[in-house]
Structure formats: structure tokens, C-alpha cells
XYZ file of C-alpha atoms in Angstrom:
414
model
C 184.919 81.256 97.626
C 188.114 81.897 98.116
C 189.908 83.738 101.060
C 191.715 86.775 100.069
C 194.035 89.089 102.199
C 193.762 92.631 102.421
C 196.592 93.102 99.646
C 193.855 91.504 97.245
C 190.925 93.004 98.693
C 191.939 96.262 97.998
C 192.997 95.508 94.321
C 189.429 94.182 94.110
C 187.929 97.308 95.802
C 190.288 99.561 93.603
C 187.997 99.254 90.850
C 184.643 99.852 92.335
C 185.628 103.193 94.915
C 184.702 106.428 94.254
C 188.094 107.089 94.793
C 189.870 108.559 98.055
C 192.796 109.854 99.712
C 193.662 106.549 102.369
C 196.164 104.442 102.275
C 195.000 100.987 101.871
C 196.830 99.960 105.085
C 194.501 102.146 106.741
C 191.441 99.992 106.709
C 193.344 96.625 107.400
C 194.715 98.757 110.067
C 190.698 99.360 111.376
C 190.018 95.628 110.852
C 192.911 94.577 112.938
C 191.485 96.844 115.815
C 187.900 95.184 115.317
C 189.002 91.831 115.533
C 191.359 92.584 118.566
C 188.124 94.135 120.252
C 185.261 91.495 119.513
C 188.419 88.753 120.434
C 186.291 85.726 118.620
C 183.674 85.122 115.859
C 183.296 85.734 112.499
C 182.151 89.386 111.339
C 179.784 89.196 108.410
C 179.279 93.225 106.813
C 177.234 94.459 104.660
C 177.743 97.909 102.364
C 174.072 98.461 102.333
C 171.314 99.400 105.033
C 168.107 98.860 104.876
C 167.026 102.168 103.483
C 169.700 101.072 100.592
C 171.889 103.983 101.702
C 175.646 103.128 102.642
C 176.425 101.512 105.739
C 179.353 103.836 107.066
C 180.755 101.065 109.205
C 181.180 98.769 106.722
C 183.164 101.957 104.772
C 185.296 102.645 108.103
C 186.592 98.952 107.762
C 186.535 98.254 104.264
C 187.057 101.445 102.145
C 184.295 99.906 99.716
C 181.686 102.709 99.089
C 179.429 100.779 96.876
C 176.032 99.135 97.219
C 175.584 95.579 97.326
C 178.773 94.269 99.100
C 179.140 91.697 102.018
C 182.961 91.349 103.335
C 183.811 88.192 106.175
C 186.544 87.684 108.328
C 187.487 85.931 111.343
C 187.884 87.446 114.520
C 191.226 84.678 115.038
C 192.996 86.084 112.325
C 192.854 89.764 112.977
C 191.640 90.599 109.977
C 194.123 89.686 107.718
C 192.246 87.159 105.584
C 188.273 87.627 104.639
C 186.181 86.990 101.433
C 184.525 89.590 99.749
C 181.050 88.934 98.106
C 179.977 90.837 95.167
C 176.270 92.116 94.549
C 176.536 89.323 91.838
C 177.442 86.265 94.043
C 174.139 86.213 95.835
C 174.186 82.274 96.081
C 177.799 81.946 97.284
C 176.802 84.525 99.888
C 174.009 82.334 100.909
C 176.012 79.360 100.782
C 178.473 80.345 103.404
C 176.775 81.930 105.706
C 174.618 78.399 105.795
C 177.760 76.550 106.655
C 178.903 79.347 109.692
C 175.638 78.669 110.904
C 176.030 74.967 111.146
C 178.725 75.625 113.950
C 177.325 76.662 117.191
C 180.529 77.285 118.794
C 181.504 80.264 116.797
C 179.697 83.806 117.094
C 178.403 85.922 114.376
C 179.423 89.468 114.516
C 177.635 91.535 112.230
C 177.742 95.423 111.318
C 175.024 95.947 109.284
C 171.296 96.489 108.898
C 168.493 94.555 110.813
C 166.955 93.441 107.739
C 170.091 91.833 106.989
C 170.420 90.062 110.205
C 166.805 88.961 109.957
C 167.108 87.304 106.647
C 170.110 85.691 107.422
C 170.637 84.986 110.945
C 167.719 84.488 112.756
C 168.228 81.092 113.594
C 172.211 81.736 114.253
C 174.001 82.647 117.405
C 174.956 86.509 116.596
C 175.536 89.761 117.957
C 175.591 93.228 116.514
C 178.824 94.373 116.915
C 178.339 97.865 115.724
C 178.668 99.261 119.540
C 182.701 98.443 119.052
C 182.577 101.070 116.402
C 180.852 103.516 118.358
C 184.175 103.994 120.081
C 186.626 103.471 117.727
C 185.039 106.038 115.377
C 184.766 108.570 117.888
C 188.003 109.013 118.000
C 189.720 109.736 114.271
C 192.991 108.272 113.263
C 195.375 111.162 111.621
C 193.808 110.032 107.844
C 190.639 111.197 109.259
C 191.718 114.043 110.452
C 193.141 115.143 106.951
C 190.240 114.323 105.223
C 187.663 116.013 107.568
C 189.802 119.161 107.631
C 189.872 119.610 104.210
C 185.903 119.154 104.020
C 186.220 122.049 106.534
C 188.027 124.099 104.266
C 185.918 123.452 101.403
C 182.605 123.861 103.852
C 184.260 127.017 104.370
C 185.075 128.329 101.512
C 182.165 128.010 99.776
C 180.551 129.696 102.489
C 182.888 133.175 102.228
C 182.420 132.606 98.244
C 178.803 133.060 99.090
C 179.210 136.031 101.367
C 181.659 137.825 98.326
C 178.808 137.445 95.740
C 175.419 137.487 97.680
C 173.035 140.302 96.484
C 169.468 141.972 97.417
C 166.932 140.265 95.096
C 168.512 136.818 95.941
C 166.752 133.916 97.061
C 167.557 131.286 99.477
C 167.996 128.618 96.674
C 170.206 131.372 94.915
C 172.542 131.334 97.649
C 172.647 127.449 98.164
C 173.433 126.992 94.859
C 176.495 129.270 95.107
C 178.177 127.445 97.572
C 177.402 124.071 95.895
C 178.816 124.762 92.939
C 181.956 126.193 95.285
C 182.583 123.016 96.961
C 182.886 121.537 93.800
C 185.339 123.680 92.200
C 187.279 123.718 95.518
C 187.401 119.611 95.286
C 184.274 118.309 96.938
C 182.048 115.539 96.169
C 178.669 116.648 97.503
C 176.639 117.694 100.449
C 175.873 116.449 103.236
C 173.266 118.198 104.172
C 172.051 121.874 104.147
C 169.722 124.479 105.552
C 169.518 128.017 104.011
C 166.666 129.398 106.232
C 165.645 133.377 106.291
C 163.232 134.869 109.022
C 160.857 132.808 110.335
C 162.178 129.864 108.127
C 165.715 129.875 110.215
C 163.859 129.259 113.636
C 163.286 126.124 112.848
C 166.834 124.500 113.310
C 166.247 121.952 110.199
C 164.331 124.008 107.697
C 165.725 123.476 104.421
C 165.890 125.955 101.885
C 163.181 127.481 100.041
C 162.690 129.770 97.027
C 161.827 132.677 99.297
C 163.726 136.190 98.200
C 164.267 137.667 101.642
C 164.452 141.426 102.519
C 167.629 143.109 102.736
C 168.565 143.128 106.291
C 166.329 139.682 107.226
C 168.407 137.274 109.153
C 169.577 134.263 107.587
C 171.100 130.661 109.406
C 172.804 128.640 106.982
C 173.884 125.148 108.287
C 175.649 123.312 105.698
C 178.489 120.857 104.734
C 180.595 119.481 102.306
C 181.413 115.751 101.870
C 184.746 115.172 100.909
C 185.986 111.022 100.797
C 182.633 109.942 102.683
C 183.470 112.809 105.315
C 181.712 116.327 106.275
C 181.950 119.307 108.010
C 179.067 121.003 109.728
C 179.272 124.832 109.618
C 176.780 126.982 110.811
C 176.696 131.049 109.700
C 174.036 133.719 110.647
C 174.249 136.812 108.527
C 172.349 139.202 106.977
C 172.711 139.976 103.120
C 172.797 143.699 103.601
C 175.688 142.558 106.379
C 174.588 145.115 108.820
C 172.326 143.711 112.203
C 169.583 145.561 113.275
C 169.940 146.697 116.956
C 167.851 143.461 117.908
C 169.602 141.043 115.625
C 172.917 142.268 116.856
C 172.065 141.808 120.637
C 171.444 138.341 120.112
C 173.929 137.542 117.825
C 176.199 138.981 120.412
C 174.439 136.724 123.157
C 174.902 133.477 120.723
C 178.637 134.283 119.861
C 179.953 134.863 123.642
C 178.311 131.279 124.718
C 180.343 129.277 121.213
C 183.156 131.259 123.084
C 182.973 130.268 126.354
C 182.233 126.490 124.852
C 184.859 126.320 122.428
C 187.325 127.682 124.879
C 186.719 124.606 127.360
C 186.850 121.889 124.503
C 190.302 120.578 125.661
C 191.124 116.914 126.436
C 190.183 115.848 129.762
C 186.715 118.115 130.131
C 183.819 116.732 130.211
C 180.891 117.548 127.492
C 178.303 117.895 129.466
C 180.364 120.458 132.060
C 181.404 122.491 128.825
C 178.163 122.507 127.309
C 176.266 123.593 130.846
C 178.656 126.528 130.906
C 177.824 127.761 127.269
C 174.078 127.579 127.903
C 174.367 129.169 131.282
C 175.710 132.267 129.244
C 172.732 132.280 126.964
C 170.410 132.129 130.295
C 172.423 135.012 132.309
C 172.066 137.260 129.037
C 168.475 136.517 128.637
C 167.694 137.258 132.576
C 169.678 140.399 131.498
C 167.098 141.018 128.913
C 164.025 140.125 130.737
C 163.509 137.368 128.648
C 163.982 134.594 131.684
C 162.410 135.348 135.191
C 164.129 132.810 136.494
C 167.410 131.663 135.848
C 166.867 128.347 138.221
C 163.807 126.898 136.326
C 164.123 123.930 134.241
C 160.852 124.620 132.133
C 162.696 128.109 131.509
C 165.798 126.724 130.600
C 164.190 124.062 128.087
C 161.805 126.543 126.469
C 165.240 128.714 125.145
C 167.651 125.546 124.974
C 166.232 123.699 121.976
C 168.743 121.407 121.416
C 171.959 120.204 122.335
C 175.225 122.205 121.664
C 177.435 120.050 119.792
C 177.947 116.465 118.478
C 180.963 114.604 116.925
C 181.413 114.652 113.073
C 182.973 112.184 110.578
C 181.463 109.811 108.240
C 178.433 111.186 109.107
C 177.198 114.649 110.360
C 176.357 113.235 113.980
C 178.890 110.821 113.684
C 178.060 108.343 116.078
C 176.851 110.520 118.263
C 173.371 109.440 119.357
C 174.872 106.016 120.137
C 177.617 107.417 121.887
C 175.225 109.200 124.322
C 173.118 106.180 124.739
C 176.384 104.153 125.518
C 178.311 106.670 127.710
C 177.271 108.434 130.576
C 177.546 111.993 131.421
C 180.587 111.342 133.733
C 182.373 109.622 131.322
C 181.967 111.995 128.098
C 185.147 113.332 128.239
C 186.899 115.077 125.600
C 189.610 112.703 124.036
C 192.786 113.644 121.942
C 191.471 112.426 117.896
C 187.849 113.724 118.440
C 186.047 115.983 116.174
C 183.098 117.616 117.632
C 181.150 120.756 116.218
C 179.819 123.332 119.018
C 176.655 125.189 118.150
C 174.607 127.099 120.571
C 171.575 129.014 119.259
C 168.285 131.202 119.685
C 164.975 131.339 118.364
C 162.560 133.345 118.214
C 159.694 132.020 116.188
C 156.794 134.104 115.337
C 153.657 133.102 117.963
C 156.334 131.428 119.971
C 154.654 132.577 123.406
C 151.343 131.098 122.144
C 151.681 127.748 123.174
C 153.501 125.109 125.110
C 155.787 122.501 123.094
C 155.995 119.079 124.146
C 159.584 119.568 125.233
C 158.045 122.611 127.966
C 154.810 120.898 128.242
C 155.871 118.130 130.836
C 157.795 120.280 132.871
C 154.949 123.454 133.490
C 151.328 123.933 133.813
C 149.652 126.007 131.421
C 148.704 128.226 133.724
C 152.543 129.043 134.739
C 153.523 129.523 131.203
C 150.493 132.082 130.020
C 151.572 134.120 133.367
C 155.342 134.043 132.107
C 154.541 134.559 128.632
C 152.054 137.343 129.183
C 155.646 138.729 131.450
C 157.808 138.741 128.431
C 156.146 139.310 125.379
C 156.587 143.111 125.248
C 160.619 141.856 125.111
C 159.687 138.779 122.971
C 157.984 140.848 120.251
C 161.207 142.812 119.789
C 162.704 139.473 118.567
C 160.248 137.732 117.294
C 160.857 136.145 113.576
C 164.678 135.441 113.494
C 167.016 132.893 114.973
C 171.096 133.184 115.174
C 173.267 130.182 115.609
C 177.141 129.605 115.423
C 178.803 126.315 114.838
C 182.464 125.746 114.666
C 184.294 122.491 114.233
C 186.995 121.532 116.597
C 189.586 118.874 117.307
C 191.139 117.922 120.305
C 194.541 117.941 120.709
C 196.954 115.713 123.002
C 198.784 118.951 123.879
C 195.662 120.814 125.770
C 194.249 122.480 123.549
C 192.511 122.538 120.460
C 192.338 123.427 116.882
C 189.295 124.942 115.399
C 189.082 123.573 112.118
C 186.255 126.176 110.265
C 187.031 129.663 111.810
C 183.854 130.722 110.136
C 182.549 133.057 113.665
C 185.292 132.959 116.169
C 188.574 134.744 115.363
């Protein structure tokens, strides 16, 4: 298999890509960066994960979005030359890898699924180099920012279209169908994920979609992201088909809005995500205390009962783009906002039916059954006013070099 330079690589790629807006030099620059960070060894990258999906790290470095491809390049050549193996070249790939494995002085850097690693490298000196890309993918380059901005626009336009055309008697599926159709009309490539959940169904953070037809004043939680060139947005809105809130719905909406507003204002370079998140969470706890739903603002378990998920994450090639690896690798005191990062901020409050009847595993490890039952009985008359609906709001925020941020979605904050 002959070596090919980056120009040749992208001639090969042009016929298999779905079509995207990146200049071919973008991927060459990323491979050069990868080689510079890795310093030594041979990178062997597969486009397919163990579950058959697209390996986003492979796409990030090559621009190839089709299954079954493998690309290899030497760190010493700074990504300038490489070898592209098509799905039909399994024998050539196996021969290439066997030749590398005989050279014990050269470290193999892989950035693909563990199944592929086990198949080819169980006897070879290799390390998984995905960790290099966690830091790099967390900060978007200008080309990525442009595409994510477009994904955000498409998603927001689809939601606005749904707002304009929704009517009493429509189902959750009907609302989703309207958004999906409009995403395509706006130039979207598909949908990364979706939740269109009404009433008590909305109290589950990942409820999906059903054929349920809600009442006119029943609260909806819509969480959705359109795809553009493999990149996604992530917007959450809460509303009723009638466009009117009950007194109780308005109370909870205003609390979540205040938390969102507090957090987004603090999302600027140099601030720490954990501190910003805490400020926004404190807003919710303070407001619930004022309502009588929290009896001790300093109680860790009461906080855990009401704060059911984190309030933000990176977006990009995945809806939680490298976020969980980022949390694992970067401690709180180093998790700072950097210009070029694009993160969501998404506070929420949930009042599931029967939510006071039993302890969730998240809370059970923090409080005794007896103490929780005493608390539940105390707040139950208040809780019942809000029981059976949820509110979550989510915006997509670009961290800028000038100390400000840009709201790429603007669906809730004005």
C-alpha cells in the first residue's frame, strides 16, 4: 500500500463523503496537531466503532464519515503522509499492521474501538490516544464554530416553526414531525436526538416521544438537536400548546429561567464551570426554600433530590461532545471556560407523580428512609400543587476571547 499525502487523501475522500463545509486543509491541520501532541508512534484510526457507528475521533482527523475505513500515519511525519485503507482492503490492512507489530521500538497510537484494538494489537505495544483529542475537541476551531452555529440556527428555526403551527389536539409525535420536516427544509442533515414529552412524561430527562395527545395547558418539554455536517445543537424548551401557563407552571418556569439566566451570564473565559453551575443550582434551591419545598438549604440530600442532573456540557460532534471523558480527566479546579468552547446550560425542575413516595438511588445513599419520609410528609401539600410536570430550559453558549459569550440559540433568554 503506497503512502499518500493529504491532498491525495482528500481526493479519495471526496467521493465517499456525505458533503460538508470544511476545507480539506482543516483535517490536515488537525492531524498535524495530533502528531505534535503524540510526538512518536504510528496512529491507526478506524472509522467504525464496536457498535457500528461513526468514530467521531476518526472523522475529526480525516473528514471521512463512512464505515469500514482505516487511516494510518506516522507521528514523525506530522500527519503529512498517510495510508488510507478502504473496506475492501482488509488483507492489505492486516499485512500493514503485522509489519508494524514486528517493530517493538515504535509505539502504536490507536483512536478507535476497543474491539478493533483487541483484534489487531493484543500483542503489540500500543496505547489508546483518544485522550489527546478530548482536550482538542473541547475547544472548537473556527470551522467547527461556523457549522455548530448553523446547526443551532436550524434547530431554533424548527422549534419556532413548531410554535407557530401547533394546535390543540396534536400529539407529541405530530410536534416532532413538524420540527423534523422544517429541519430538512432549513438544510439540516438529520436529528441527533429528540424528546417531545408532555405532562408527567416530561419529568423524565430522557423521555423520548409517544403518540400521547396532551391537554391544551399541559406542559411540554422538548429537547432536540438538528445535525449539520455531523455537528449538533442541543436546545430545550418548555411550553404549553395553548401558549398560556397556569399559576403553578409559571412559578416553576420563572425559577428555571432565573437559574438559566444566572448561569449564562457567568459563562465567560476564566470562570470555572463547577462554580457557575453551583451559582445556578443555588438559585433553584433558594427559590424552592421560599416555596417551602426545601426545608434546609445546606442539606446535601435535599439538594440531590431536586438537582437531578448537571446543568451543562460540551456540544459538537456528539450531543455531549467529549464531556464525560473531560469530566473524568479534568478536575473541577481546572475545568475553566476557554475561548472556542461551546457548551449548553440547562437547568431543570421535575415534579413526577409519586415523586415523594420512594427514594431514588441518587438520594438513598445520603439520607435514611425515616428522615426522608418526615421531609416528604412535610412538603407534600406544596409538592402536590406542581405534581405531574417539569420545566427544563437549555441554550448553547460560545465562549469568546473578549471576555463575553455568544448565545447561539436564543430560544429562552432574550
